[in-house]
XYZ file of C-alpha atoms in Angstrom:
773
model
C -17.612 114.469 -145.672
C -14.702 114.769 -143.320
C -11.357 114.530 -144.766
C -8.633 112.377 -143.331
C -6.659 115.122 -141.610
C -9.632 116.683 -139.963
C -10.843 113.253 -138.935
C -7.519 112.489 -137.320
C -7.556 115.786 -135.414
C -11.118 115.162 -134.217
C -10.214 111.680 -133.041
C -7.229 113.091 -131.185
C -9.460 115.721 -129.561
C -11.989 113.124 -128.460
C -9.257 110.976 -127.022
C -7.769 113.903 -125.171
C -11.145 114.831 -123.797
C -11.687 111.232 -122.619
C -8.331 111.158 -120.949
C -9.050 114.459 -119.188
C -12.419 113.177 -118.093
C -10.878 109.986 -116.761
C -8.184 111.891 -114.948
C -10.712 114.266 -113.447
C -12.861 111.356 -112.310
C -9.890 109.699 -110.712
C -8.795 112.865 -108.961
C -12.199 113.958 -107.627
C -11.973 112.081 -104.263
C -8.563 113.614 -103.718
C -9.969 117.005 -104.446
C -12.889 116.492 -101.992
C -10.483 115.152 -99.351
C -8.206 118.081 -99.869
C -11.115 120.496 -99.451
C -12.291 118.703 -96.306
C -8.759 118.601 -94.859
C -8.388 122.260 -95.633
C -11.613 122.876 -93.650
C -10.774 120.544 -90.738
C -7.288 121.901 -90.385
C -8.604 125.432 -90.028
C -8.424 127.643 -86.945
C -11.101 127.510 -84.282
C -12.578 130.993 -84.258
C -15.426 130.344 -81.783
C -16.805 127.640 -79.464
C -20.543 127.244 -78.906
C -22.208 124.970 -76.344
C -25.749 123.687 -77.036
C -28.108 121.532 -74.983
C -27.049 122.680 -71.525
C -29.784 123.917 -69.201
C -28.421 123.499 -65.702
C -24.706 123.577 -66.350
C -23.004 126.849 -67.387
C -21.277 127.008 -70.773
C -18.144 128.185 -68.983
C -18.113 124.867 -67.031
C -18.161 122.946 -70.339
C -15.394 125.178 -71.795
C -13.243 124.462 -68.739
C -13.119 120.749 -69.601
C -12.152 121.285 -73.292
C -8.523 120.929 -74.278
C -8.901 123.499 -77.134
C -9.727 127.191 -77.096
C -10.583 129.880 -79.693
C -7.461 130.647 -81.769
C -6.172 127.085 -81.642
C -5.893 125.000 -84.829
C -8.404 122.193 -85.145
C -6.783 118.970 -83.850
C -8.686 115.708 -83.979
C -6.640 114.220 -81.095
C -7.452 117.138 -78.790
C -11.131 116.930 -79.763
C -11.104 113.267 -78.735
C -9.467 114.191 -75.424
C -12.133 116.854 -74.875
C -14.873 114.304 -75.402
C -13.317 111.965 -72.866
C -12.907 114.789 -70.333
C -16.585 115.814 -70.649
C -17.807 112.228 -70.284
C -15.614 111.630 -67.260
C -17.317 114.465 -65.353
C -20.451 112.310 -65.003
C -22.551 115.397 -65.766
C -23.637 114.334 -69.242
C -25.479 111.387 -70.738
C -24.198 112.188 -74.258
C -21.678 114.554 -75.847
C -20.907 115.283 -79.521
C -18.508 117.791 -81.084
C -18.654 119.138 -84.666
C -16.622 121.786 -86.546
C -17.935 123.979 -89.336
C -16.484 127.141 -90.835
C -14.291 127.887 -87.853
C -17.020 127.247 -85.222
C -16.643 124.353 -82.798
C -20.143 123.192 -81.754
C -20.381 121.167 -78.527
C -23.757 119.390 -78.138
C -24.449 117.958 -74.663
C -27.286 115.987 -73.070
C -27.263 116.559 -69.313
C -27.664 113.725 -66.848
C -30.789 114.210 -64.712
C -30.744 115.217 -61.058
C -31.991 112.699 -58.482
C -35.095 113.971 -56.776
C -35.655 111.080 -54.374
C -34.226 107.642 -53.609
C -36.611 104.932 -52.382
C -36.409 101.250 -51.505
C -39.159 98.713 -52.095
C -39.349 95.152 -50.828
C -36.775 95.496 -48.071
C -37.857 94.112 -44.707
C -34.716 92.661 -43.149
C -32.630 95.823 -43.707
C -34.078 99.225 -42.935
C -33.965 102.204 -45.314
C -31.463 104.039 -43.129
C -29.081 101.048 -43.209
C -29.268 100.805 -47.015
C -28.978 104.564 -47.533
C -25.687 104.754 -45.695
C -24.144 102.345 -48.236
C -25.122 104.391 -51.313
C -22.932 106.786 -53.237
C -25.952 108.503 -54.775
C -28.002 111.007 -52.794
C -30.967 113.290 -53.551
C -29.876 116.438 -55.479
C -26.893 114.533 -56.887
C -26.365 113.954 -60.633
C -27.683 110.586 -61.798
C -25.246 108.296 -63.648
C -25.693 104.687 -64.687
C -22.225 103.822 -63.439
C -22.981 104.980 -59.907
C -26.344 103.183 -59.945
C -24.702 99.897 -60.840
C -22.080 100.496 -58.181
C -24.790 101.101 -55.583
C -26.620 97.943 -56.647
C -23.448 95.973 -55.931
C -23.104 97.719 -52.556
C -26.664 96.716 -51.592
C -26.107 93.141 -52.753
C -22.886 92.971 -50.676
C -24.764 94.263 -47.651
C -27.352 91.475 -48.054
C -24.628 88.880 -48.527
C -23.050 90.005 -45.253
C -26.435 89.411 -43.653
C -26.541 85.885 -45.091
C -28.851 86.476 -48.047
C -27.058 85.423 -51.219
C -30.317 84.989 -53.146
C -31.151 88.701 -52.923
C -31.675 90.654 -56.143
C -31.811 94.419 -56.704
C -33.447 96.031 -59.757
C -33.058 99.821 -60.089
C -35.982 101.718 -61.631
C -35.891 105.306 -62.912
C -39.013 107.437 -62.882
C -38.735 110.504 -65.149
C -39.930 113.839 -63.753
C -40.176 117.306 -65.168
C -37.181 119.691 -65.281
C -34.803 116.792 -66.014
C -35.277 115.197 -62.574
C -35.737 111.513 -61.706
C -36.847 109.385 -58.828
C -34.605 106.348 -58.284
C -36.275 103.278 -56.859
C -34.353 100.140 -55.869
C -36.740 97.165 -56.108
C -35.365 94.495 -53.763
C -36.204 90.841 -53.482
C -34.479 89.761 -50.325
C -34.980 86.033 -50.729
C -34.453 83.582 -47.910
C -31.407 83.638 -45.674
C -28.594 81.523 -46.987
C -27.967 79.069 -44.171
C -25.184 76.681 -43.229
C -26.117 73.105 -44.047
C -22.930 71.572 -42.755
C -19.610 72.602 -41.198
C -16.775 70.180 -41.756
C -13.249 69.975 -40.439
C -10.445 68.147 -42.194
C -7.081 67.337 -40.584
C -8.147 67.629 -36.964
C -7.065 64.801 -34.688
C -6.597 66.300 -31.200
C -10.096 67.808 -31.133
C -13.206 66.365 -32.716
C -15.611 68.271 -34.918
C -17.988 68.989 -32.073
C -15.277 70.627 -29.969
C -14.105 72.805 -32.855
C -17.675 73.751 -33.682
C -17.912 75.306 -30.222
C -14.808 77.417 -30.946
C -15.968 79.111 -34.135
C -18.830 81.585 -34.524
C -20.396 79.995 -37.582
C -22.988 77.327 -36.717
C -25.114 74.920 -38.694
C -28.687 76.026 -39.392
C -31.495 74.622 -37.283
C -35.098 75.545 -36.724
C -34.519 76.561 -33.105
C -31.777 79.084 -33.954
C -34.253 81.825 -34.769
C -32.663 84.250 -32.325
C -29.199 84.238 -33.852
C -27.668 85.072 -37.248
C -24.569 82.908 -36.797
C -26.197 80.124 -38.826
C -26.303 82.364 -41.927
C -23.333 82.451 -44.234
C -21.036 85.491 -43.760
C -17.610 85.531 -45.419
C -16.287 87.939 -42.794
C -17.404 85.573 -40.023
C -15.654 82.663 -41.760
C -12.457 84.714 -41.852
C -12.892 85.488 -38.151
C -13.406 81.754 -37.521
C -9.949 81.097 -38.923
C -8.498 83.400 -36.322
C -10.568 81.838 -33.567
C -9.272 78.371 -34.532
C -5.710 79.660 -34.554
C -6.091 81.226 -31.080
C -7.682 78.073 -29.723
C -4.914 75.741 -30.919
C -2.131 78.149 -29.868
C -3.655 78.290 -26.389
C -3.677 74.481 -26.272
C 0.005 74.016 -27.125
C -0.110 73.590 -30.896
C 2.390 76.271 -31.868
C 2.738 75.055 -35.478
C -1.021 75.105 -36.187
C -2.273 76.424 -39.509
C -5.630 76.803 -41.229
C -4.760 75.640 -44.694
C -8.077 76.656 -46.248
C -11.673 77.585 -45.563
C -13.937 76.713 -48.503
C -17.595 77.709 -48.815
C -19.599 75.801 -51.421
C -23.090 76.950 -52.354
C -25.684 74.247 -52.834
C -27.269 73.981 -56.324
C -30.516 75.502 -55.082
C -28.545 78.470 -53.591
C -30.240 77.997 -50.251
C -27.324 76.789 -48.126
C -23.570 76.523 -47.866
C -21.197 73.719 -47.058
C -18.194 75.109 -45.183
C -15.021 73.113 -44.839
C -12.005 74.102 -42.758
C -8.797 72.249 -43.564
C -6.308 72.438 -40.700
C -2.791 71.274 -39.959
C -2.426 70.734 -36.200
C 1.257 70.046 -36.012
C 3.086 69.004 -32.864
C 1.946 69.820 -29.353
C 4.492 71.553 -27.124
C 5.040 72.282 -23.457
C 6.843 75.214 -21.956
C 10.551 74.579 -21.480
C 13.005 77.075 -19.996
C 11.619 80.518 -19.236
C 13.993 83.458 -18.914
C 13.890 87.231 -18.724
C 16.991 88.949 -20.120
C 17.596 92.684 -19.971
C 19.821 94.731 -22.258
C 19.316 97.775 -20.010
C 21.969 98.072 -17.307
C 19.692 99.259 -14.497
C 17.092 96.527 -15.001
C 17.713 93.026 -13.685
C 15.786 90.473 -15.660
C 15.863 87.873 -12.918
C 13.926 90.149 -10.539
C 11.154 90.456 -13.160
C 10.790 86.725 -13.699
C 7.959 86.392 -11.061
C 5.824 88.641 -13.318
C 5.868 85.956 -15.951
C 2.869 83.745 -15.237
C 4.302 80.722 -17.020
C 5.578 77.455 -15.526
C 7.890 74.964 -17.199
C 6.147 71.693 -18.002
C 2.733 73.294 -18.672
C 1.231 73.104 -22.137
C 2.334 75.996 -24.330
C -0.198 78.853 -24.386
C 0.348 81.921 -26.637
C -2.129 83.943 -24.552
C 0.061 83.523 -21.463
C 3.068 84.774 -23.480
C 1.163 87.892 -24.522
C -0.052 88.481 -20.959
C 3.535 88.244 -19.698
C 4.773 90.773 -22.249
C 2.031 93.181 -21.108
C 2.904 92.665 -17.400
C 6.621 93.254 -18.049
C 5.917 96.321 -20.164
C 3.783 97.919 -17.466
C 6.307 97.079 -14.702
C 9.324 98.464 -16.595
C 7.332 101.448 -17.709
C 6.426 102.237 -14.088
C 10.172 102.422 -13.390
C 10.490 105.329 -15.814
C 11.551 103.503 -18.964
C 9.102 104.657 -21.652
C 11.206 103.536 -24.605
C 11.428 99.801 -24.212
C 10.943 96.901 -26.544
C 10.058 93.534 -25.015
C 10.164 90.628 -27.408
C 9.432 86.956 -26.594
C 12.032 84.870 -28.416
C 10.612 81.396 -28.979
C 12.861 78.387 -29.547
C 11.174 75.112 -30.506
C 12.727 71.880 -29.401
C 10.878 69.413 -31.614
C 12.673 66.328 -30.285
C 11.446 66.693 -26.689
C 8.335 68.720 -27.580
C 9.175 71.867 -25.601
C 9.351 75.578 -26.342
C 11.905 77.747 -24.559
C 10.781 81.352 -24.191
C 13.206 84.189 -23.483
C 11.717 87.639 -22.869
C 14.313 90.136 -24.053
C 14.034 93.671 -22.683
C 15.754 96.134 -24.964
C 15.780 99.881 -25.215
C 13.477 100.841 -28.016
C 13.642 103.955 -30.192
C 12.866 107.196 -28.391
C 9.630 108.511 -29.820
C 7.466 111.331 -28.485
C 3.914 112.215 -29.241
C 3.945 115.317 -31.420
C 0.231 115.716 -32.012
C -3.090 113.954 -31.569
C -5.612 114.298 -34.421
C -9.261 113.451 -34.100
C -11.200 112.776 -37.293
C -14.602 111.372 -38.159
C -16.490 112.986 -35.291
C -19.375 115.103 -36.561
C -21.418 115.604 -33.407
C -19.087 114.659 -30.569
C -16.682 117.397 -29.503
C -12.931 116.757 -29.843
C -12.524 117.388 -26.127
C -14.773 114.454 -25.231
C -12.445 112.101 -27.152
C -9.131 113.720 -26.171
C -9.797 113.565 -22.431
C -9.975 109.758 -22.612
C -6.381 109.582 -23.842
C -3.730 108.376 -21.438
C -1.196 110.216 -23.590
C -0.863 113.947 -24.380
C 1.286 115.949 -26.762
C 4.881 115.832 -25.643
C 4.631 112.523 -23.734
C 6.900 109.603 -24.457
C 5.014 107.200 -26.717
C 3.711 104.055 -25.051
C 1.894 101.324 -26.945
C 0.219 100.099 -23.738
C -1.138 103.583 -23.004
C -2.312 103.966 -26.561
C -4.135 100.623 -26.287
C -5.722 101.705 -23.014
C -6.736 105.039 -24.623
C -8.509 103.243 -27.432
C -10.314 101.012 -24.937
C -11.499 104.046 -22.917
C -12.841 105.716 -26.089
C -14.671 102.541 -27.053
C -16.120 102.296 -23.509
C -17.868 105.664 -24.103
C -20.232 103.704 -26.375
C -20.631 106.733 -28.642
C -18.980 105.211 -31.692
C -19.474 102.283 -34.057
C -15.775 102.173 -34.833
C -12.631 103.491 -33.125
C -9.301 103.235 -34.968
C -6.106 104.665 -33.471
C -3.126 104.863 -35.840
C 0.468 106.107 -35.479
C 1.713 108.324 -38.281
C 5.182 109.787 -38.982
C 5.820 113.115 -37.279
C 7.816 116.096 -38.483
C 11.067 114.500 -37.246
C 12.151 110.856 -36.848
C 11.675 110.973 -33.054
C 8.099 112.330 -33.299
C 4.865 110.486 -34.010
C 1.345 111.672 -34.715
C -1.584 109.777 -33.207
C -4.708 109.838 -35.367
C -8.034 108.748 -33.904
C -10.598 107.895 -36.557
C -14.107 107.375 -35.173
C -17.477 106.622 -36.711
C -20.383 107.914 -34.650
C -23.571 106.068 -33.861
C -26.891 107.077 -32.426
C -26.750 107.754 -28.694
C -30.410 108.586 -28.193
C -32.613 105.849 -26.773
C -36.345 105.369 -26.378
C -37.068 102.225 -24.436
C -40.220 100.368 -23.503
C -39.829 97.757 -20.813
C -41.898 94.968 -19.377
C -41.230 92.186 -16.967
C -42.187 90.195 -13.913
C -40.423 89.720 -10.614
C -41.369 87.653 -7.626
C -40.686 90.647 -5.409
C -42.482 93.347 -7.338
C -44.899 91.449 -9.611
C -45.551 92.598 -13.163
C -44.210 95.975 -14.278
C -43.932 98.249 -17.271
C -41.391 100.905 -18.029
C -40.898 103.762 -20.501
C -37.629 105.617 -20.723
C -36.010 108.379 -22.767
C -32.230 108.791 -22.692
C -29.493 110.735 -24.440
C -26.005 109.463 -23.584
C -24.097 112.149 -25.475
C -26.078 115.307 -24.892
C -25.052 118.100 -27.320
C -21.935 116.089 -28.196
C -20.442 116.830 -24.746
C -20.641 113.287 -23.393
C -23.312 114.210 -20.866
C -25.976 111.682 -19.913
C -29.634 112.726 -19.502
C -32.329 110.193 -18.629
C -36.043 110.204 -17.827
C -37.815 106.993 -16.711
C -41.376 106.069 -15.854
C -42.122 102.758 -14.106
C -45.585 101.391 -13.428
C -45.975 98.114 -11.544
C -48.428 96.208 -9.386
C -46.515 97.241 -6.250
C -44.165 99.998 -7.393
C -44.661 103.272 -9.321
C -41.776 105.568 -9.993
C -40.592 108.505 -12.089
C -37.024 109.729 -12.020
C -34.881 112.269 -13.845
C -31.113 111.863 -13.940
C -28.219 113.916 -15.351
C -24.491 113.128 -15.311
C -21.512 115.247 -16.361
C -18.592 112.776 -16.737
C -15.864 115.450 -16.495
C -17.059 117.997 -13.996
C -14.984 121.215 -14.091
C -12.670 119.544 -16.651
C -11.581 116.964 -14.111
C -12.123 113.220 -14.197
C -15.072 113.486 -11.834
C -18.469 112.151 -12.810
C -20.978 114.553 -11.175
C -24.695 114.634 -11.505
C -28.111 114.769 -9.879
C -31.254 112.655 -9.515
C -34.813 113.763 -8.868
C -37.428 111.083 -8.197
C -40.913 110.246 -6.973
C -41.730 106.748 -5.807
C -44.833 105.001 -4.492
C -44.446 101.494 -3.054
C -47.004 98.989 -1.847
C -45.658 97.213 1.300
C -48.979 95.730 2.427
C -47.890 92.118 1.966
C -44.747 92.558 4.034
C -45.486 95.301 6.575
C -49.104 96.566 6.264
C -48.444 100.043 4.859
C -47.729 102.024 1.693
C -44.835 104.420 1.287
C -44.303 107.543 -0.802
C -40.868 109.041 -1.379
C -40.066 112.303 -3.106
C -36.523 113.518 -3.207
C -33.315 114.431 -4.971
C -29.640 113.580 -4.783
C -26.347 115.181 -5.788
C -23.474 112.801 -6.508
C -19.855 112.752 -7.677
C -17.568 109.834 -8.462
C -13.887 109.583 -9.305
C -11.131 107.011 -9.637
C -7.900 106.614 -7.747
C -6.828 103.887 -10.202
C -8.365 101.588 -12.819
C -9.641 99.339 -10.018
C -10.247 101.731 -7.097
C -13.109 104.202 -7.315
C -14.891 106.481 -4.838
C -18.270 108.202 -4.968
C -19.841 110.877 -2.735
C -23.496 111.845 -2.453
C -25.915 114.105 -0.697
C -29.635 113.457 -0.700
C -32.786 114.923 0.725
C -36.012 113.004 0.717
C -39.559 113.435 2.020
C -41.249 110.221 3.176
C -44.883 109.564 3.858
C -46.617 106.440 5.213
C -50.205 105.847 4.080
C -52.910 103.165 4.157
C -51.626 101.804 7.445
C -53.687 98.774 8.377
C -55.587 98.850 11.638
C -53.943 95.532 12.434
C -50.451 96.857 11.736
C -47.646 96.614 14.255
C -47.697 99.021 17.203
C -44.144 100.052 16.319
C -45.279 101.190 12.884
C -48.387 103.019 14.167
C -46.312 104.975 16.701
C -43.949 106.306 14.031
C -44.742 109.715 12.555
C -46.336 109.341 9.156
C -44.328 112.094 7.483
C -40.656 112.975 7.880
C -37.703 114.374 5.978
C -34.275 112.731 5.672
C -31.196 114.738 4.791
C -28.113 112.544 4.410
C -24.571 112.506 3.139
C -22.752 109.313 2.123
C -19.919 107.701 0.252
C -19.040 104.375 -1.395
C -15.519 103.076 -1.861
C -15.161 100.269 -4.438
C -12.290 98.075 -5.422
C -13.171 95.979 -8.473
C -10.902 93.491 -10.226
C -13.598 91.459 -11.957
C -13.373 90.727 -15.677
C -16.956 91.953 -16.066
C -19.295 93.798 -13.754
C -22.374 92.263 -15.387
C -21.461 88.617 -15.862
C -18.158 88.027 -14.100
C -16.202 84.794 -14.485
C -12.984 85.743 -12.746
C -11.721 88.234 -10.195
C -13.023 89.851 -7.029
C -14.510 93.053 -5.695
C -15.113 94.787 -2.358
C -17.339 97.719 -1.488
C -17.769 99.859 1.610
C -20.652 102.324 2.003
C -21.561 104.793 4.765
C -24.531 107.149 5.087
C -25.062 109.767 7.767
C -28.436 111.449 8.207
C -28.745 114.526 10.327
C -27.662 117.499 8.173
C -31.089 119.034 8.696
C -34.244 117.002 8.320
C -36.053 114.989 10.988
C -33.850 111.879 11.196
C -30.370 111.203 12.530
C -28.625 107.926 12.015
C -25.434 106.275 10.771
C -25.743 103.334 8.378
C -22.839 101.143 7.202
C -22.811 98.441 4.532
C -20.037 96.278 3.207
C -20.140 93.617 0.490
C -17.810 91.708 -1.761
C -17.398 88.685 -3.975
C -14.848 86.321 -5.484
C -15.141 84.485 -8.820
C -12.952 81.589 -9.796
C -13.113 79.773 -13.185
C -12.968 76.059 -12.408
C -12.887 75.239 -16.126
C -12.399 78.193 -18.484
C -13.003 76.167 -21.627
C -16.369 74.862 -20.453
C -17.329 77.922 -18.383
C -17.619 76.376 -14.931
C -17.418 79.292 -12.487
C -17.354 79.073 -8.685
C -18.380 82.255 -6.853
C -18.719 83.335 -3.250
C -20.443 86.544 -2.172
C -21.139 88.138 1.183
C -22.729 91.305 2.544
C -23.357 92.864 5.925
C -24.737 96.087 7.340
C -25.581 97.968 10.525
C -27.645 101.079 11.341
C -27.673 102.994 14.615
C -30.023 105.818 15.485
C -28.396 108.904 16.972
C -30.769 110.403 19.571
C -33.773 108.732 17.906
C -34.967 105.199 17.235
C -34.502 103.839 13.737
C -37.548 103.608 11.493
C -38.910 100.554 9.732
C -38.072 102.051 6.304
C -34.449 102.654 7.328
C -33.675 99.178 8.561
C -32.495 96.138 6.592
C -34.738 93.429 5.132
C -33.468 89.966 4.269
C -35.065 87.395 1.962
C -35.927 87.109 -1.675
C -33.090 88.193 -3.932
C -30.447 88.306 -1.170
C -31.495 85.038 0.564
C -33.189 82.610 -1.801
C -35.501 80.025 -0.232
C -37.169 82.792 1.813
C -39.752 85.322 0.654
C -38.915 88.991 0.334
C -38.518 90.351 3.904
C -39.209 86.799 5.052
C -36.297 86.698 7.506
C -35.676 88.946 10.485
C -37.631 90.645 13.276
C -41.409 90.178 12.966
C -44.371 91.434 14.975
C -46.036 88.532 16.773
C -49.546 89.965 16.636
C -49.673 91.467 13.111
C -47.057 89.222 11.442
C -45.508 92.402 9.948
C -41.827 92.361 8.954
C -40.046 95.097 10.888
C -36.572 94.979 9.432
C -33.350 94.581 11.419
C -30.723 97.068 12.575
C -28.082 94.591 11.429
C -27.907 91.897 8.793
C -25.547 89.578 7.009
C -25.964 87.396 3.940
C -23.748 85.091 1.933
C -23.894 82.788 -1.028
C -21.773 80.085 -2.621
C -22.735 79.280 -6.219
C -21.484 77.154 -9.064
C -22.494 78.233 -12.585
C -22.134 75.632 -15.341
C -23.218 74.963 -18.918
C -26.169 72.691 -19.500
C -24.626 70.860 -22.430
C -26.847 72.653 -24.935
C -25.485 74.544 -27.939
C -24.057 77.907 -27.019
C -26.723 79.702 -29.086
C -29.243 78.924 -26.335
C -27.250 81.032 -23.827
C -28.578 78.845 -21.007
C -26.605 78.173 -17.867
C -27.428 76.139 -14.823
C -26.496 76.856 -11.214
C -26.446 75.227 -7.836
C -26.205 77.386 -4.747
C -26.423 77.663 -0.999
C -27.475 80.937 0.613
C -27.239 81.885 4.265
C -27.868 84.940 6.389
C -29.889 86.605 9.107
C -31.127 89.935 10.479
C -31.895 91.196 13.979
C -32.422 94.245 16.175
C -35.422 96.593 16.501
C -35.643 99.839 18.490
C -38.539 100.298 20.948
C -39.748 96.739 21.061
C -41.340 95.338 24.251
C -40.644 91.950 25.680
C -42.728 89.249 24.043
C -43.938 91.644 21.323
C -41.742 90.527 18.434
C -39.836 87.520 17.111
C -36.150 88.469 16.957
C -33.937 85.404 17.152
C -31.052 86.508 14.930
C -30.235 82.875 14.245
C -28.569 81.572 11.142
C -30.861 80.771 8.201
C -29.711 78.757 5.207
C -31.057 77.304 1.998
C -29.920 75.187 -0.934
C -31.213 75.262 -4.485
C -30.799 74.980 -8.210
C -31.560 77.420 -10.978
C -31.362 78.240 -14.665
C -30.390 81.556 -16.226
C -31.007 82.630 -19.781
C -29.438 85.698 -21.423
C -32.300 86.019 -23.835
C -32.711 88.746 -26.505
C -35.598 89.998 -24.387
C -33.425 90.460 -21.279
C -32.155 88.201 -18.542
C -34.532 85.511 -17.286
C -33.836 83.567 -14.117
C -35.674 80.697 -12.443
C -34.618 79.314 -9.045
C -35.967 76.435 -6.991
C -34.736 76.503 -3.407
C -35.459 74.926 -0.062
C -34.820 76.429 3.372
C -32.779 74.030 5.524
C -32.139 76.299 8.542
C -35.118 78.446 9.532
C -37.386 79.716 12.312
C -41.062 78.844 12.546
C -42.179 82.437 11.819
C -40.055 82.855 8.688
C -41.790 83.217 5.313
C -40.468 80.674 2.811
C -40.387 80.729 -1.001
C -39.594 77.703 -3.128
C -40.038 79.126 -6.656
C -38.538 82.394 -7.793
C -38.824 84.002 -11.249
C -37.335 87.186 -12.606
C -37.975 88.343 -16.112
C -37.281 91.731 -17.657
C -36.928 93.268 -21.125
C -36.350 96.439 -23.043
C -37.208 96.867 -26.724
């Protein structure tokens, strides 16, 4: 039995033990936490990297914000994790700390072995590749893949395909490599179902539709992409509308909004332009004021091509500023600032314009930087500049320099910027270019009334070795003409603005239908061209050529039979050209004149002097509707020196230069053989009106009415009664249609001779068709 005292002591002991146990149980988490904290707050003795195969451990250490000897800090460990993830080198990273060792476990992102595209037909692989950030042998990351997917989708949207989808697929390979495949479903082009205009009163929807580039979709618009939705084109349309209204007198015009709404089936867009036309103004008082003592503004007023009472036109204001800038600049004032101050008089609907000539800040060109060119040499770009280091800065010269660089046709993009120089009066010009392919392989085919069907193969490099040189090789095979020619041009011969080059050629021509013989020509030519000004150019040439007649018909003209069948021509010549046309290919305004002389006799078998002159004038009857009146004329004369002229040296009229008559259908002709003999002199002329046919502009069709006239006469060695040689005026009238097709220009003319001789060869229908692809 336990007595009372011992029982009390035992009870007290049990209670004490219970209390201790309870206290120990309550304190155990604190003890564990204290132990863990003691461990985590220890010093980092060593850092180990695990899981890396391709990336050095030192590279991983470089991104850590802790190092051996540092105390363990959870915040710095978190920063290290973020730094390693931000490198894009790793798919996963974890960091643990145990007994003073910091263990960094990494999972490396794979390397891209190959990038491929599947399902793309409208956009080529090369076009898509240029938009991607990722490249073969670059680290794969999901972020960059998603970014590239958006880039591809944006490229398709710009090409009018908003239904396109892109699904990236990853194919795992050995050695932690992957193939990346973009599976593309291009979908149908997103067209334009309707273009609406709101707020227009002066011009109806049809007139404004002709102003903008965006057009409504139609089945026959298969040769244009303007009927596909493009947000950049819509933005450009806003600017086109603004220019159109400003040129028509609406100085307060605004495009309030341009909204594109996608149809529920995502196949088309409705586009709505909301405009505010405002009041229409006429020009009021026009003045030129000068704040420079030595310049009289009144004397410069004739340069302003604006008349009071005409409808206001912002383009005329800009043209006048340019004319004044050039004129004052020519007088030695490089630092000028010409501003057109416009004062609206809303009550009487006029705008007064005062051109103020002030002295601008004196700024000099410190340096010209060229960037973006990989293949093209800096020199090729710099020599097109109208400014050099040390020159007084001129915005007009900078604009002209940019235009000359663009005219090289070596670059997709040319951007010229002005940057601050080392001092306030210095500026740095930076030219940023984006190169494009300058190599060409062309295959051609066509048909001409003169030469029949023909085919052509050509190889050309317009920027040889990045030096701007032009090398070309062409082969032509036709029913009446076979030719091969090699051509080379150095645009800056001996570092001067002289385009020099050579041509080597071989040609075989069938002249049986016109003159009963075939002709072979083998020769070469040296040439050089230079400019006196932007409009006046001069070219020189020397050529040597071996000619051979063959397959001469037994019924051919006596004059042809008596000529030697083989001869060599050695000639020197020049051409002087003055050209103020707005385009040398499809002019609508301006004029040109050309004088050419050739002298043969520097060696060879032939001696003669040949002169040709031609010119033309183009006047826009209606600029808005593209009615253009043109007049052209040409004349020539050849005289033999000591020898008679040959049939191949004389001039032939008819065909392209005198419609209504066959090729070589006008001029001296043998009575017995009916062979065309060519004339020692000739003249031709044409008056033509080109006009739209009322069809949508996408068709690129234009009509024309014309009247041609001309003649040719004079043959050496002819006997009385042996040839027809009247030299009388011939003339024709006709109509035609021209189409600037994607396959090349196509022209059809119907003409009728109204003044002719009985022996002339007529031609009612004429077709010319050619293409390169």
